[in-house]
Coordinates of C-alpha atoms in Angstrom, one line a residue:
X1 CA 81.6 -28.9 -111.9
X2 CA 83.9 -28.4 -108.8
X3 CA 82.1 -28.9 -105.4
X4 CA 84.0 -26.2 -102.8
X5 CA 82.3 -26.7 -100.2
X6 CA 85.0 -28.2 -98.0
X7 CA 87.9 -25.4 -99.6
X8 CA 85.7 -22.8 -98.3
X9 CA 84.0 -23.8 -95.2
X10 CA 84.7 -21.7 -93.0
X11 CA 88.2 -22.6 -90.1
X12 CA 86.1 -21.1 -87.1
X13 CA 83.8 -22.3 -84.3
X14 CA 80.9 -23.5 -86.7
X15 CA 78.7 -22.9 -83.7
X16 CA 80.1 -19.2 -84.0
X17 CA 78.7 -16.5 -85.8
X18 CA 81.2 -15.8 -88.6
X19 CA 83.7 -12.7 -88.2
X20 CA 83.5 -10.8 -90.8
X21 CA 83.4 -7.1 -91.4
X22 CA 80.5 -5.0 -89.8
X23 CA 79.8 -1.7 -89.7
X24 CA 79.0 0.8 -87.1
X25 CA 75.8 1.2 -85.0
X26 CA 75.7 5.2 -86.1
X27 CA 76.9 5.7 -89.5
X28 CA 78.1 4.0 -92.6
X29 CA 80.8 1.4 -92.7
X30 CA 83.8 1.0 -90.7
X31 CA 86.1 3.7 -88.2
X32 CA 88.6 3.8 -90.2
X33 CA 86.6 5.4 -92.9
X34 CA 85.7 8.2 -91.2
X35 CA 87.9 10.9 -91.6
X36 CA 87.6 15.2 -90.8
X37 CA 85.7 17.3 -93.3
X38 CA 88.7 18.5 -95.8
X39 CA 89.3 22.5 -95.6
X40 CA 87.5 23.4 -98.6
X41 CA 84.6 21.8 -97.7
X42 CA 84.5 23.0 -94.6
X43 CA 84.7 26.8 -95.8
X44 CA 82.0 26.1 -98.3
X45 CA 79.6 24.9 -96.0
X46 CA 80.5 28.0 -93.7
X47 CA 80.0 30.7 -96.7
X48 CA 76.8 28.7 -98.1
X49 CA 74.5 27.2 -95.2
X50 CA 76.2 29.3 -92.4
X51 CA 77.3 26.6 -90.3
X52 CA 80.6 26.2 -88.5
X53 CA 81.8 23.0 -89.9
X54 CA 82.6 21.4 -86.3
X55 CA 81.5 17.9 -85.6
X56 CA 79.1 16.9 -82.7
X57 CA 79.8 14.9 -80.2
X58 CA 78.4 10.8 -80.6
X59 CA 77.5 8.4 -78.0
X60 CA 79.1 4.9 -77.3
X61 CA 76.9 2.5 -78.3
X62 CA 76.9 0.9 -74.7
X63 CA 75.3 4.4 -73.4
X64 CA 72.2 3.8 -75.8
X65 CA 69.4 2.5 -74.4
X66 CA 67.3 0.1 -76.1
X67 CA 63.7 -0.6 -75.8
X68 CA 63.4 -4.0 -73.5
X69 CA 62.9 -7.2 -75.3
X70 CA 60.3 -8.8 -75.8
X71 CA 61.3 -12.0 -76.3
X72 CA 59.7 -14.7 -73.4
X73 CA 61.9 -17.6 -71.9
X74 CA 60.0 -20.0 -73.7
X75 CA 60.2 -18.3 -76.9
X76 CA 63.9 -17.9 -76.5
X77 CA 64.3 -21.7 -76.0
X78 CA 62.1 -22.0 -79.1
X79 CA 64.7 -20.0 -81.4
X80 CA 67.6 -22.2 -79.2
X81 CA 66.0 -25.0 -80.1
X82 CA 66.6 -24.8 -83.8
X83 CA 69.9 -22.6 -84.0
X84 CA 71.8 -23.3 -80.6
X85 CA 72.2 -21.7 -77.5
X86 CA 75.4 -19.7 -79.3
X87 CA 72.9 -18.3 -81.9
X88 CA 70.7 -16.8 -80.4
X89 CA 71.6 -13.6 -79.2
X90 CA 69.7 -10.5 -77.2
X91 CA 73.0 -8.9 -76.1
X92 CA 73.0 -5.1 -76.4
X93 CA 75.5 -5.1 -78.9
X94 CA 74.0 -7.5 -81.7
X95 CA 70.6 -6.0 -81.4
X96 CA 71.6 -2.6 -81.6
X97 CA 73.5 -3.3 -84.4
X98 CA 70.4 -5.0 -86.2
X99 CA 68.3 -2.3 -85.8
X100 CA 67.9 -0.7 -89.2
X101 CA 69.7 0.2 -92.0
X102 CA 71.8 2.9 -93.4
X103 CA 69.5 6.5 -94.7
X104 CA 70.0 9.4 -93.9
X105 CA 66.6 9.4 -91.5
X106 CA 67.9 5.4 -90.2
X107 CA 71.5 7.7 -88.7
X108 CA 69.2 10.3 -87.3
X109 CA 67.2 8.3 -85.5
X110 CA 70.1 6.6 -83.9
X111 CA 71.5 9.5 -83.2
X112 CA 68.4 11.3 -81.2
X113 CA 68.0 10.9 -77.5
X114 CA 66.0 8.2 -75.9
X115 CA 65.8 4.7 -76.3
X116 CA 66.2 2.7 -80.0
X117 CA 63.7 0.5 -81.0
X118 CA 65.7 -2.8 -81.8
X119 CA 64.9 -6.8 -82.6
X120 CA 64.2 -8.3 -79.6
X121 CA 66.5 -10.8 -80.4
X122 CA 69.7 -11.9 -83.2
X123 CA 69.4 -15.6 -84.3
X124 CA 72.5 -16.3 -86.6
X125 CA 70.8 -20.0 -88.3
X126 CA 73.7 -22.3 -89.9
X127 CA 72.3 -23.5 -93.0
X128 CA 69.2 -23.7 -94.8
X129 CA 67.3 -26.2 -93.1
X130 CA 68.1 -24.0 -89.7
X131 CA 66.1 -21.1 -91.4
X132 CA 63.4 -23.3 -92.9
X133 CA 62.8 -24.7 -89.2
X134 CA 63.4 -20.9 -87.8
X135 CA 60.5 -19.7 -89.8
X136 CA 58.0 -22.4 -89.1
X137 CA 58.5 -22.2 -85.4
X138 CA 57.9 -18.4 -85.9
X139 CA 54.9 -18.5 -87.9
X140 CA 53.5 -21.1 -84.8
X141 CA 54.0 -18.5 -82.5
X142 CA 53.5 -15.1 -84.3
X143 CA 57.1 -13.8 -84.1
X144 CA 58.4 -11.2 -86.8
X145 CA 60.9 -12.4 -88.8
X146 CA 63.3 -9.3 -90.3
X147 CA 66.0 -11.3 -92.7
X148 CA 69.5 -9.3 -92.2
X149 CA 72.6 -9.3 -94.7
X150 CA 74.9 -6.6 -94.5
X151 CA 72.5 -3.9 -93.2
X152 CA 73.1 -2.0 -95.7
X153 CA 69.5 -0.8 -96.7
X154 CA 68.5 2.7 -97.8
X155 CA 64.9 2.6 -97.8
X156 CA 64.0 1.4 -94.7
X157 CA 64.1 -2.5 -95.6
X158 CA 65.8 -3.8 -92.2
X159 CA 62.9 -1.4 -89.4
X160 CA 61.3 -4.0 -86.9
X161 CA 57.9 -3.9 -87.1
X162 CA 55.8 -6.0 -84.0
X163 CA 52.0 -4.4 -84.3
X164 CA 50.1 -7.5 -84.1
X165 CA 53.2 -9.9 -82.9
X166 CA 54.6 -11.2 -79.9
X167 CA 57.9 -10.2 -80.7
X168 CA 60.6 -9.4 -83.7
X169 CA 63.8 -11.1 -84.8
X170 CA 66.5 -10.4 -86.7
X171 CA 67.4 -13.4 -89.1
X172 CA 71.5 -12.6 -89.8
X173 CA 72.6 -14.8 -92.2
X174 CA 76.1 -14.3 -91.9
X175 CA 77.2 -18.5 -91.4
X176 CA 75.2 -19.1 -94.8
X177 CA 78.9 -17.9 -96.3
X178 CA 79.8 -20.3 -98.3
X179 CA 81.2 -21.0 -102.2
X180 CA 79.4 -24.5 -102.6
X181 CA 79.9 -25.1 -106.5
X182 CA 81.8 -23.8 -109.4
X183 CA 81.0 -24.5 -113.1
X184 CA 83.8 -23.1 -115.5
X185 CA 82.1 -24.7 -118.4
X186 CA 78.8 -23.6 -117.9
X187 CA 80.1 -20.2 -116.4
X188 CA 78.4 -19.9 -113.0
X189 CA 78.7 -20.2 -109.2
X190 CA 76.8 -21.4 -106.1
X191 CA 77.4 -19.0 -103.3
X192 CA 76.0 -18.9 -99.7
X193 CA 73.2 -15.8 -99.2
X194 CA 75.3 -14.4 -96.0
X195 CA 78.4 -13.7 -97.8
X196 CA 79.4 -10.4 -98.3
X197 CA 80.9 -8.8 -101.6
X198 CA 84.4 -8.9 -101.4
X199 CA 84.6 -12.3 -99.8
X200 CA 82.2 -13.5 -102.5
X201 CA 84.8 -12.3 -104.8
X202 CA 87.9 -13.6 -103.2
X203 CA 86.6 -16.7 -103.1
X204 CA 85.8 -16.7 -107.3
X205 CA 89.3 -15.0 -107.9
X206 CA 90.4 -18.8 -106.8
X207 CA 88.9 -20.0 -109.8
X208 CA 89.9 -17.2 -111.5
X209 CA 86.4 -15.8 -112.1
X210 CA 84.6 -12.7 -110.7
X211 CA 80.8 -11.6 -110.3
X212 CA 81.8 -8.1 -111.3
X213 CA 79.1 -6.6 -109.0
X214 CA 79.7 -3.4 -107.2
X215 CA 77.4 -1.0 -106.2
X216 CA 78.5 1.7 -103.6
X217 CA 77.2 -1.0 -100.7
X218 CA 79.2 -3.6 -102.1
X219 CA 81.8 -4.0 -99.1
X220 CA 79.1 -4.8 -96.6
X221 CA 76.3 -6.2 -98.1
X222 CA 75.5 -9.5 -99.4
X223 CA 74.6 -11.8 -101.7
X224 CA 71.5 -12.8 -100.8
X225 CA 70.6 -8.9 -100.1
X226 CA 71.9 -8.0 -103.6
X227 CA 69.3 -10.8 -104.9
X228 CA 66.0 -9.7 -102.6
X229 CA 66.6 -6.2 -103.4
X230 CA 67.3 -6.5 -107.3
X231 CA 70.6 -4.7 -106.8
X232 CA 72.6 -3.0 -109.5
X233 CA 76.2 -2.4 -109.8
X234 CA 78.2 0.4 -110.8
X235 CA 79.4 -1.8 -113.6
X236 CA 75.9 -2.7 -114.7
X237 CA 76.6 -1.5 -118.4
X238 CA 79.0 -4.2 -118.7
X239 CA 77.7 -7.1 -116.6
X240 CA 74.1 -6.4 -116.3
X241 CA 72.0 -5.8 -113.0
X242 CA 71.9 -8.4 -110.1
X243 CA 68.7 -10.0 -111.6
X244 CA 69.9 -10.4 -115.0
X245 CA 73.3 -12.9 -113.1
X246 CA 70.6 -15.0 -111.3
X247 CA 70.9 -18.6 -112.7
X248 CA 68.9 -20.9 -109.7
X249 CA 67.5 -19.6 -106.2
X250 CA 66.6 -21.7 -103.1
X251 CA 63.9 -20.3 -101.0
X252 CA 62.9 -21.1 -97.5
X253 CA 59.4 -19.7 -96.6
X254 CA 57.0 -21.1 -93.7
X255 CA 55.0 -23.2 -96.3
X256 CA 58.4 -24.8 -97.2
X257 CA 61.4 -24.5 -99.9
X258 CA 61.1 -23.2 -103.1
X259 CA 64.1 -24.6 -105.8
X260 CA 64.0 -22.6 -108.5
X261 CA 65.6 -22.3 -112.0
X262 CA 66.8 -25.0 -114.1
X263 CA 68.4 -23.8 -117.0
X264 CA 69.1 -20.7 -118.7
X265 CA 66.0 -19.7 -120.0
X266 CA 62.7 -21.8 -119.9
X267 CA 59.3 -21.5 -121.5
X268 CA 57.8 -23.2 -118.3
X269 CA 55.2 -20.5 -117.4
X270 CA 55.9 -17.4 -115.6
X271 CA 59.5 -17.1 -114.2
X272 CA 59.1 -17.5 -110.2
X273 CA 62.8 -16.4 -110.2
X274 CA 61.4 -12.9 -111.0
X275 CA 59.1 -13.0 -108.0
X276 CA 61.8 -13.3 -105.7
X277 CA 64.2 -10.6 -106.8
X278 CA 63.0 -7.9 -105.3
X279 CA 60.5 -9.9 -103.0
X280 CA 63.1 -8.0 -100.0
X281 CA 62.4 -11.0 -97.1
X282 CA 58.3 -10.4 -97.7
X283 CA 58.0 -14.0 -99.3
X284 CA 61.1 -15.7 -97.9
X285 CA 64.6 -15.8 -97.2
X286 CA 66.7 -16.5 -99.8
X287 CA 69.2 -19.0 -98.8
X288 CA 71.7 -19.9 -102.0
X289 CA 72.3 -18.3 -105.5
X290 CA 73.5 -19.6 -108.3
X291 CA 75.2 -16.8 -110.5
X292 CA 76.4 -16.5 -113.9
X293 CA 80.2 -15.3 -113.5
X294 CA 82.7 -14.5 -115.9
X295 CA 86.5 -14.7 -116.2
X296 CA 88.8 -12.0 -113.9
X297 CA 89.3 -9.4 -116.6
X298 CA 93.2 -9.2 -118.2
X299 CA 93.2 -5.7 -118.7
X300 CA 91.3 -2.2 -117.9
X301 CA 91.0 0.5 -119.6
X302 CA 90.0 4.2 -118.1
X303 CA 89.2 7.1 -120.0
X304 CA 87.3 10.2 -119.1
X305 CA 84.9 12.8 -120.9
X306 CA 83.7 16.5 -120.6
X307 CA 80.6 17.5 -122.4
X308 CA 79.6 21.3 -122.2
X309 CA 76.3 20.5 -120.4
X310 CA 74.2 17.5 -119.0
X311 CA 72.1 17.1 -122.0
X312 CA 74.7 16.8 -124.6
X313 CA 76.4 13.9 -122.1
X314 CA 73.2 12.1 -121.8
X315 CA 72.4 11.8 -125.4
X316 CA 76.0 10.8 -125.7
X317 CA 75.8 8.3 -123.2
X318 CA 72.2 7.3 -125.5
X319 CA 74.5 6.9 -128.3
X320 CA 77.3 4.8 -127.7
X321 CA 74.6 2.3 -125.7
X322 CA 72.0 1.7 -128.3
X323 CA 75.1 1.5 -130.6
X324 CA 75.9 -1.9 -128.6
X325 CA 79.1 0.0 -127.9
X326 CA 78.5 0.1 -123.9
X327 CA 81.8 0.6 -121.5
X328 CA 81.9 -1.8 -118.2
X329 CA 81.4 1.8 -116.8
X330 CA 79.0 4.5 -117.7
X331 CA 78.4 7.3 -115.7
X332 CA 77.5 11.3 -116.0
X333 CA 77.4 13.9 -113.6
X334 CA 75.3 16.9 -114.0
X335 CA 76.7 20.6 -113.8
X336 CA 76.3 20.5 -110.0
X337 CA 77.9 17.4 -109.1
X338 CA 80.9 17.9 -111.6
X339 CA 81.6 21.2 -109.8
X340 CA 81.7 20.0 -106.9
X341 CA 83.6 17.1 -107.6
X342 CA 81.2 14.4 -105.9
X343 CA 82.2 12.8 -109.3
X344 CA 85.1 12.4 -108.5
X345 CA 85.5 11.2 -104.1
X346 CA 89.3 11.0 -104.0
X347 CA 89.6 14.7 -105.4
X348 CA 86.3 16.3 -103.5
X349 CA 87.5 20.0 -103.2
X350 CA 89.8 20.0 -105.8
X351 CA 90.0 21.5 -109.2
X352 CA 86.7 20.7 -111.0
X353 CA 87.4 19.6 -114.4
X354 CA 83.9 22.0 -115.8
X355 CA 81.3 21.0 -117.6
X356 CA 79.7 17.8 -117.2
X357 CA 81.8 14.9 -116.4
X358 CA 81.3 11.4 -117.6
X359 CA 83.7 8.1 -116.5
X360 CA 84.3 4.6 -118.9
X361 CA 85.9 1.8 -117.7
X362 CA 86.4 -1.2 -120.3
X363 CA 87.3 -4.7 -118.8
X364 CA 88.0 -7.6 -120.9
X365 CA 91.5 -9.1 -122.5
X366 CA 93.3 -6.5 -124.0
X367 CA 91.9 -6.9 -127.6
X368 CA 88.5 -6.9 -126.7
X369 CA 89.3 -3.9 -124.3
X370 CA 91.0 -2.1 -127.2
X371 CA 88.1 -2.4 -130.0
X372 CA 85.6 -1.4 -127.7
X373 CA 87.2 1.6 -126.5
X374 CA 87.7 2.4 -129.3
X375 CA 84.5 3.0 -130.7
X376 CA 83.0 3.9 -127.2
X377 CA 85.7 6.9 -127.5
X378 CA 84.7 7.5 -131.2
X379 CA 80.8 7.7 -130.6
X380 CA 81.4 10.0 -127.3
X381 CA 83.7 12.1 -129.5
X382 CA 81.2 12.3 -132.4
X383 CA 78.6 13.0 -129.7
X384 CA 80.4 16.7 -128.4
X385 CA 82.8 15.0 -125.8
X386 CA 86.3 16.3 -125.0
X387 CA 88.7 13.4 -123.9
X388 CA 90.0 14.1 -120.3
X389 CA 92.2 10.8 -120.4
X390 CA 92.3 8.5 -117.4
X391 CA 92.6 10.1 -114.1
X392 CA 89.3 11.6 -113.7
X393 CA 87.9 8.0 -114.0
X394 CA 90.5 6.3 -112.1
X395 CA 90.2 8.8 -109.3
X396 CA 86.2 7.8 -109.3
X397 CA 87.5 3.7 -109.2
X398 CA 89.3 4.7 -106.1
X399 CA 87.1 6.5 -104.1
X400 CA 83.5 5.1 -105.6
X401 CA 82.8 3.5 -102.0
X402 CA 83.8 6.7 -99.7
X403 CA 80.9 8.9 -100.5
X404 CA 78.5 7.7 -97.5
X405 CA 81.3 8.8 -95.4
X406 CA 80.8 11.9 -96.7
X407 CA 77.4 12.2 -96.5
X408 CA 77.9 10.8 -92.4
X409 CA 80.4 13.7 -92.1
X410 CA 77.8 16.4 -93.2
X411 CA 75.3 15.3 -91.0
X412 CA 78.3 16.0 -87.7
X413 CA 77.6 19.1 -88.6
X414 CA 74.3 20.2 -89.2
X415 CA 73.9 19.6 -93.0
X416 CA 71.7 17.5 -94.3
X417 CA 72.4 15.0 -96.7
X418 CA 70.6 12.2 -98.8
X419 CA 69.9 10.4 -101.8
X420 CA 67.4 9.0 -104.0
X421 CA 67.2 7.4 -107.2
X422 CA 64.3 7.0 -110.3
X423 CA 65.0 5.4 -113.8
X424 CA 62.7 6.6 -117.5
X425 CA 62.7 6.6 -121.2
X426 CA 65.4 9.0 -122.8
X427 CA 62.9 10.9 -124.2
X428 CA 61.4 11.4 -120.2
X429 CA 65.0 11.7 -118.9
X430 CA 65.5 15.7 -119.0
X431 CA 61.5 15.5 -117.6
X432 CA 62.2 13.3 -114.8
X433 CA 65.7 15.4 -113.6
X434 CA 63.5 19.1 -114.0
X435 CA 60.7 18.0 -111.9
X436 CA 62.4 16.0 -109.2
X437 CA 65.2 19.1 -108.8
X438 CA 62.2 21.2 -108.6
X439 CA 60.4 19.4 -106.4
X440 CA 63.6 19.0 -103.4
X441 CA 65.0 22.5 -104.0
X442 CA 61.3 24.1 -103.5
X443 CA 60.9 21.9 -100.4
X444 CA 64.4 22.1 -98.7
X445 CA 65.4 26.0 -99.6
X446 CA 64.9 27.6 -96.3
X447 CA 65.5 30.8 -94.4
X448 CA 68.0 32.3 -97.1
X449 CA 69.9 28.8 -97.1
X450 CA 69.8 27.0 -100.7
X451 CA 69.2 23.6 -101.7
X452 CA 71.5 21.9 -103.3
X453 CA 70.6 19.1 -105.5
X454 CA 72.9 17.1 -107.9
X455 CA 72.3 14.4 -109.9
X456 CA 73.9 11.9 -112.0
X457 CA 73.3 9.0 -114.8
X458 CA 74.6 5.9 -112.5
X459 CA 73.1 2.9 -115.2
X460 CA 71.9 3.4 -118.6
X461 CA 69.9 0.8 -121.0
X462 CA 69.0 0.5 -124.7
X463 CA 65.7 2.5 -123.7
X464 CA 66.7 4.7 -120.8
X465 CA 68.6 5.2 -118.4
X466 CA 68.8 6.2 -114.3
X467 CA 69.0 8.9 -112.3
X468 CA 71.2 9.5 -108.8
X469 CA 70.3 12.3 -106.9
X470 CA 72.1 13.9 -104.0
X471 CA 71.0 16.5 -102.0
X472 CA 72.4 18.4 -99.3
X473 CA 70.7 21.9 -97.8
X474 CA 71.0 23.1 -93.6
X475 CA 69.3 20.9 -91.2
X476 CA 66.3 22.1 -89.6
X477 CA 65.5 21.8 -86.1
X478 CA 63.5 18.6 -87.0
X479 CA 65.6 17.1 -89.8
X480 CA 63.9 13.8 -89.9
X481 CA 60.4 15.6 -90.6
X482 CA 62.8 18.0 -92.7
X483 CA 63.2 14.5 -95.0
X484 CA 60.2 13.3 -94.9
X485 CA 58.6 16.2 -96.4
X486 CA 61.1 16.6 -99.3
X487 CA 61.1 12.9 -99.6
X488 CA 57.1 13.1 -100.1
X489 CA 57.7 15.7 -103.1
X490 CA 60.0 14.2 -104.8
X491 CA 58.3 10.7 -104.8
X492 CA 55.0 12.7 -105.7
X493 CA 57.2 14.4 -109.0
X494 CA 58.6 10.8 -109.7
X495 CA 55.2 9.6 -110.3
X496 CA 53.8 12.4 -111.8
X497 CA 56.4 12.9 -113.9
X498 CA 56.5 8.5 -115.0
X499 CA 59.4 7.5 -113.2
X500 CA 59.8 4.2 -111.4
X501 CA 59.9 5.1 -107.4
X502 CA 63.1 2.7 -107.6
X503 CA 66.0 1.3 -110.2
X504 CA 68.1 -0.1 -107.3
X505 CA 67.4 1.3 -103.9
X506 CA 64.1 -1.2 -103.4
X507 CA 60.9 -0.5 -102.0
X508 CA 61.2 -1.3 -97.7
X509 CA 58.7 1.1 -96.0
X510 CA 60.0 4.2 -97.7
X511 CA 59.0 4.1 -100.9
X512 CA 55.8 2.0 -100.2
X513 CA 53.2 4.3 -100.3
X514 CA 54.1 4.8 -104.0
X515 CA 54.0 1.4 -104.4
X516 CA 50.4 1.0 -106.0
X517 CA 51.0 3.8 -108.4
X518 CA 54.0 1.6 -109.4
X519 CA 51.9 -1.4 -109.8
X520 CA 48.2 -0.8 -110.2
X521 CA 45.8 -2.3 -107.4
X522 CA 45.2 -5.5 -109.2
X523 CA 49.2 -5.7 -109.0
X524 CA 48.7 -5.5 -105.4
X525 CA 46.4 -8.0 -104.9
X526 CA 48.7 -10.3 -106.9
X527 CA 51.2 -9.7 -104.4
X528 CA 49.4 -9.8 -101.5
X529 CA 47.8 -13.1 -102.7
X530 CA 51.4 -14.5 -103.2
X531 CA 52.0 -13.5 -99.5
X532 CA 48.8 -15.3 -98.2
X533 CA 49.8 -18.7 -99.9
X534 CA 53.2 -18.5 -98.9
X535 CA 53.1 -16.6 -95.3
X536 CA 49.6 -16.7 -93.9
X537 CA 50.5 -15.5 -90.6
X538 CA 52.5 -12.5 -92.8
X539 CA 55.5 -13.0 -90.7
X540 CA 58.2 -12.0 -93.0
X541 CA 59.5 -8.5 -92.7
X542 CA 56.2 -6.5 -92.1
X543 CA 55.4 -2.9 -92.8
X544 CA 57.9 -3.4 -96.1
X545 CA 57.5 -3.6 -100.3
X546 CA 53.5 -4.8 -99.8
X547 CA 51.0 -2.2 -99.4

């Protein structure tokens, strides 16, 4: 095993919260990301929802005003205490950037007039025994604690909640940033919770490994996020989900620090590992992961596929993965999304390809890459697929993080935009999509101005496989209600219908009232019984996952 701690400490201030790439208080990632709507999209929105297609105008952060803190003096020198005067931050900038994540509803709220609601304050804790002591002093003196990676949440994971408290922190875990140990033999990695994706890969490309993780948040958020919110990748097919890489997690919670997993599989009771994937900061903040990694790949291969119509892809995709055939990469869009090209970000407006279209990628040295693609592109033949050949799926490589730009750009102008996400059995799969399309397109079709709802297959398994939904219709005067409503149905026709509220977007306060009919009562008080032992005072990140 190689120890790295010292190669990859980091060069600056230690008593300075890391730079590192952050994104902007209003919107998705970074400025430079943000660019006009293109022409075509522009007309389309003119001819379909009647709107003009100009942008309006956004305040400087420093001209929002931000609900006062709450934070006393002696409180303050509490949380200085334990992380250091540097660390411990209730400047206008930090908290307003730690004030929620990144839906749809999370942008329009920031955009509204008024003041935000924000942490009272930002403590940035060095290491694990600063969070372990940051949490205890906390739970003394009833102050929220809301855990912060990359801010990158969906479902309202990162909303300060302070009924019942004195006051609510952020916990940004930014220092914990860190590659501590590398195992080539054994094939895994120690990595810090605070760093983010493509650090976390630079610093395994030195070993000449890779995590191969990359969902669509992967340039901001992090690795301890990926773990609490059971994360899945775009390359999932090949690697697996975020909880299948977890080797060993450390823990801190007020009643202390958890260590846990000690080899690669154990018939040691239940797995506690399992508890804490997903837990989303409600049972502790996860300080260090230990990963199971896997050689940078030699080669890739691209190839892409048009079926004549979204159930022919979907039970070819069913094929070729119960086959044990699976691509790194295996994705389908329905009729909608193919023409419209959402497939395919670098292209959006261009010439759609028709049909449905479906993307492989195959990673691996060149032999390995060359059998399976092989009989990945036999099966999808055999299946009804016509072979597009690489550029469709290279042109979704290069643009597979620019759609929440996108989706920011709409809302300039008055359109509405979201997501959501369910998983189900194949034989449910054609179910699930009918009733949840239903379900928007009846609750967002307004005035003569259609819904538009298009879905993809983003992850598939041996039994079934996911489902992506975007959906984009005119704003109404109160979009955020506008949301909520649509947001209801459609959570009401998961359940109904026997999907899981979730596959990767976790539960936060969105998607928890649907959270019993996910787990049954009993599975509530299990988890609420969990909570009591470990966080009695039920500091961690209220209002979120629990019921």
């Amino acid at each position: 095993m190689v120890d790295t701690r010292a190669a990859s400490a980091s060069t600056e201030n230690p008593g300075e919260p890391q730079a590192r790439p952050s994104m902007v208080w209003d919107a998705w990632g970074s400025p430079s990301g943000h660019k006009p709507l293109p022409d075509q999209i522009r007309g389309l929105l003119a001819q379909v929802f009647g709107v003009s297609g100009e942008p309006v105008a956004r305040r400087d952060e420093g001209d929002v005003p931000l609900r006062a803190s709450a934070l006393t003096p002696e409180h303050r020198a509490g949380l200085v205490a334990v992380a250091g005067a540097d660390n411990v931050s209730l400047g206008h900038r930090d908290r307003l950037r730690h004030a929620g994540g990144k839906s749809t509803p999370d942008l329009l709220r920031r955009r509204a007039s008024g003041a935000q609601d924000a942490p009272d304050a930002v403590v940035f804790p060095a290491s694990h025994d600063d969070v372990l002591a940051l949490l205890a002093y906390c739970a003394e003196n009833a102050i929220a604690v809301v855990p912060f990676g990359g801010g990158t949440s969906v479902v309202g994971g990162l909303d300060p909640v302070r009924t019942g408290f004195a006051a609510v922190i952020a916990v940004d875990l930014r220092r914990l940033d860190t590659l501590t140990e590398v195992d080539p033999i054994s094939g895994t990695a120690t990595l810090g919770a605070g760093l983010q994706g493509p650090r976390a890969e630079e610093l395994l490309a030195a070993h000449g490994l890779s995590l191969g993780h990359f969902p669509q948040s992967f340039e901001y958020a992090t690795i301890g996020g990926f773990a609490a919110t059971r994360s899945s990748g775009q390359a999932s097919a090949g690697y697996g989900r975020f909880d299948d890489m977890i080797e060993r997690l450390r823990i801190a919670t007020p009643a202390g620090t958890l260590d846990l997993g000690r080899a690669p599989a154990s018939a040691a009771g239940p797995d506690l590992r399992e508890l804490f994937s997903g837990s989303e900061g409600t049972l502790g903040i996860i300080t260090e992961v230990t990963l199971r990694v896997h050689p940078v790949s030699e080669t890739t291969a691209y190839q892409a596929w048009s079926f004549p119509d979204f159930a022919t892809g979907a039970n070819a995709l069913r094929t070729v993965i119960q086959a044990g055939a699976a691509p790194t990469v295996m994705r389908l869009s329905d009729e909608a999304e193919t023409g419209l090209n959402l497939a395919r970000a670098g292209n959006i407006g261009g010439g759609s390809v028709g049909g449905c279209l479906a993307v492989t990628t195959f990673e691996g040295t060149a032999a390995h890459v060359a059998a399976r693609s092989a009989e990945a592109s036999a099966l999808l033949a055999a299946a009804g697929g016509t072979a597009l050949g690489e550029t469709p799926a290279q042109e979704w490589e290069h643009g597979r993080f620019s759609a929440p730009y996108l989706r920011d750009a709409l809302l300039d102008v008055g359109i509405l935009c979201e997501t959501l996400e369910t998983a189900t059995s194949w034989s449910n799969l054609a179910n699930l999509k009918a009733k949840v399309t239903a379900a928007l397109v009846d609750t967002l079709t307004q005035g003569g101005a259609p819904a538009l709802v298009m879905c993809h297959i983003s992850h598939t398994y041996p039994t079934g496989a996911s489902l992506y939904f975007t959906v984009v219709a005119k704003q109404a005067d109160d979009p955020i209600a506008q949301w909520a409503q649509a947001k209801r149905a459609a959570g009401d026709a998961i359940v109904a219908a026997s999907g899981t509220i979730t596959h990767h977007h976790a539960i936060g306060a969105d998607h928890r009232p649907w959270m019993t009919d996910e787990i049954g009562d009993l599975g509530v008080q299990v988890l609420r019984a969990v909570k009591q032992a470990i966080d009695p005072a039920g500091i961690l990140n209220p209002g979120k996952l629990i019921p």
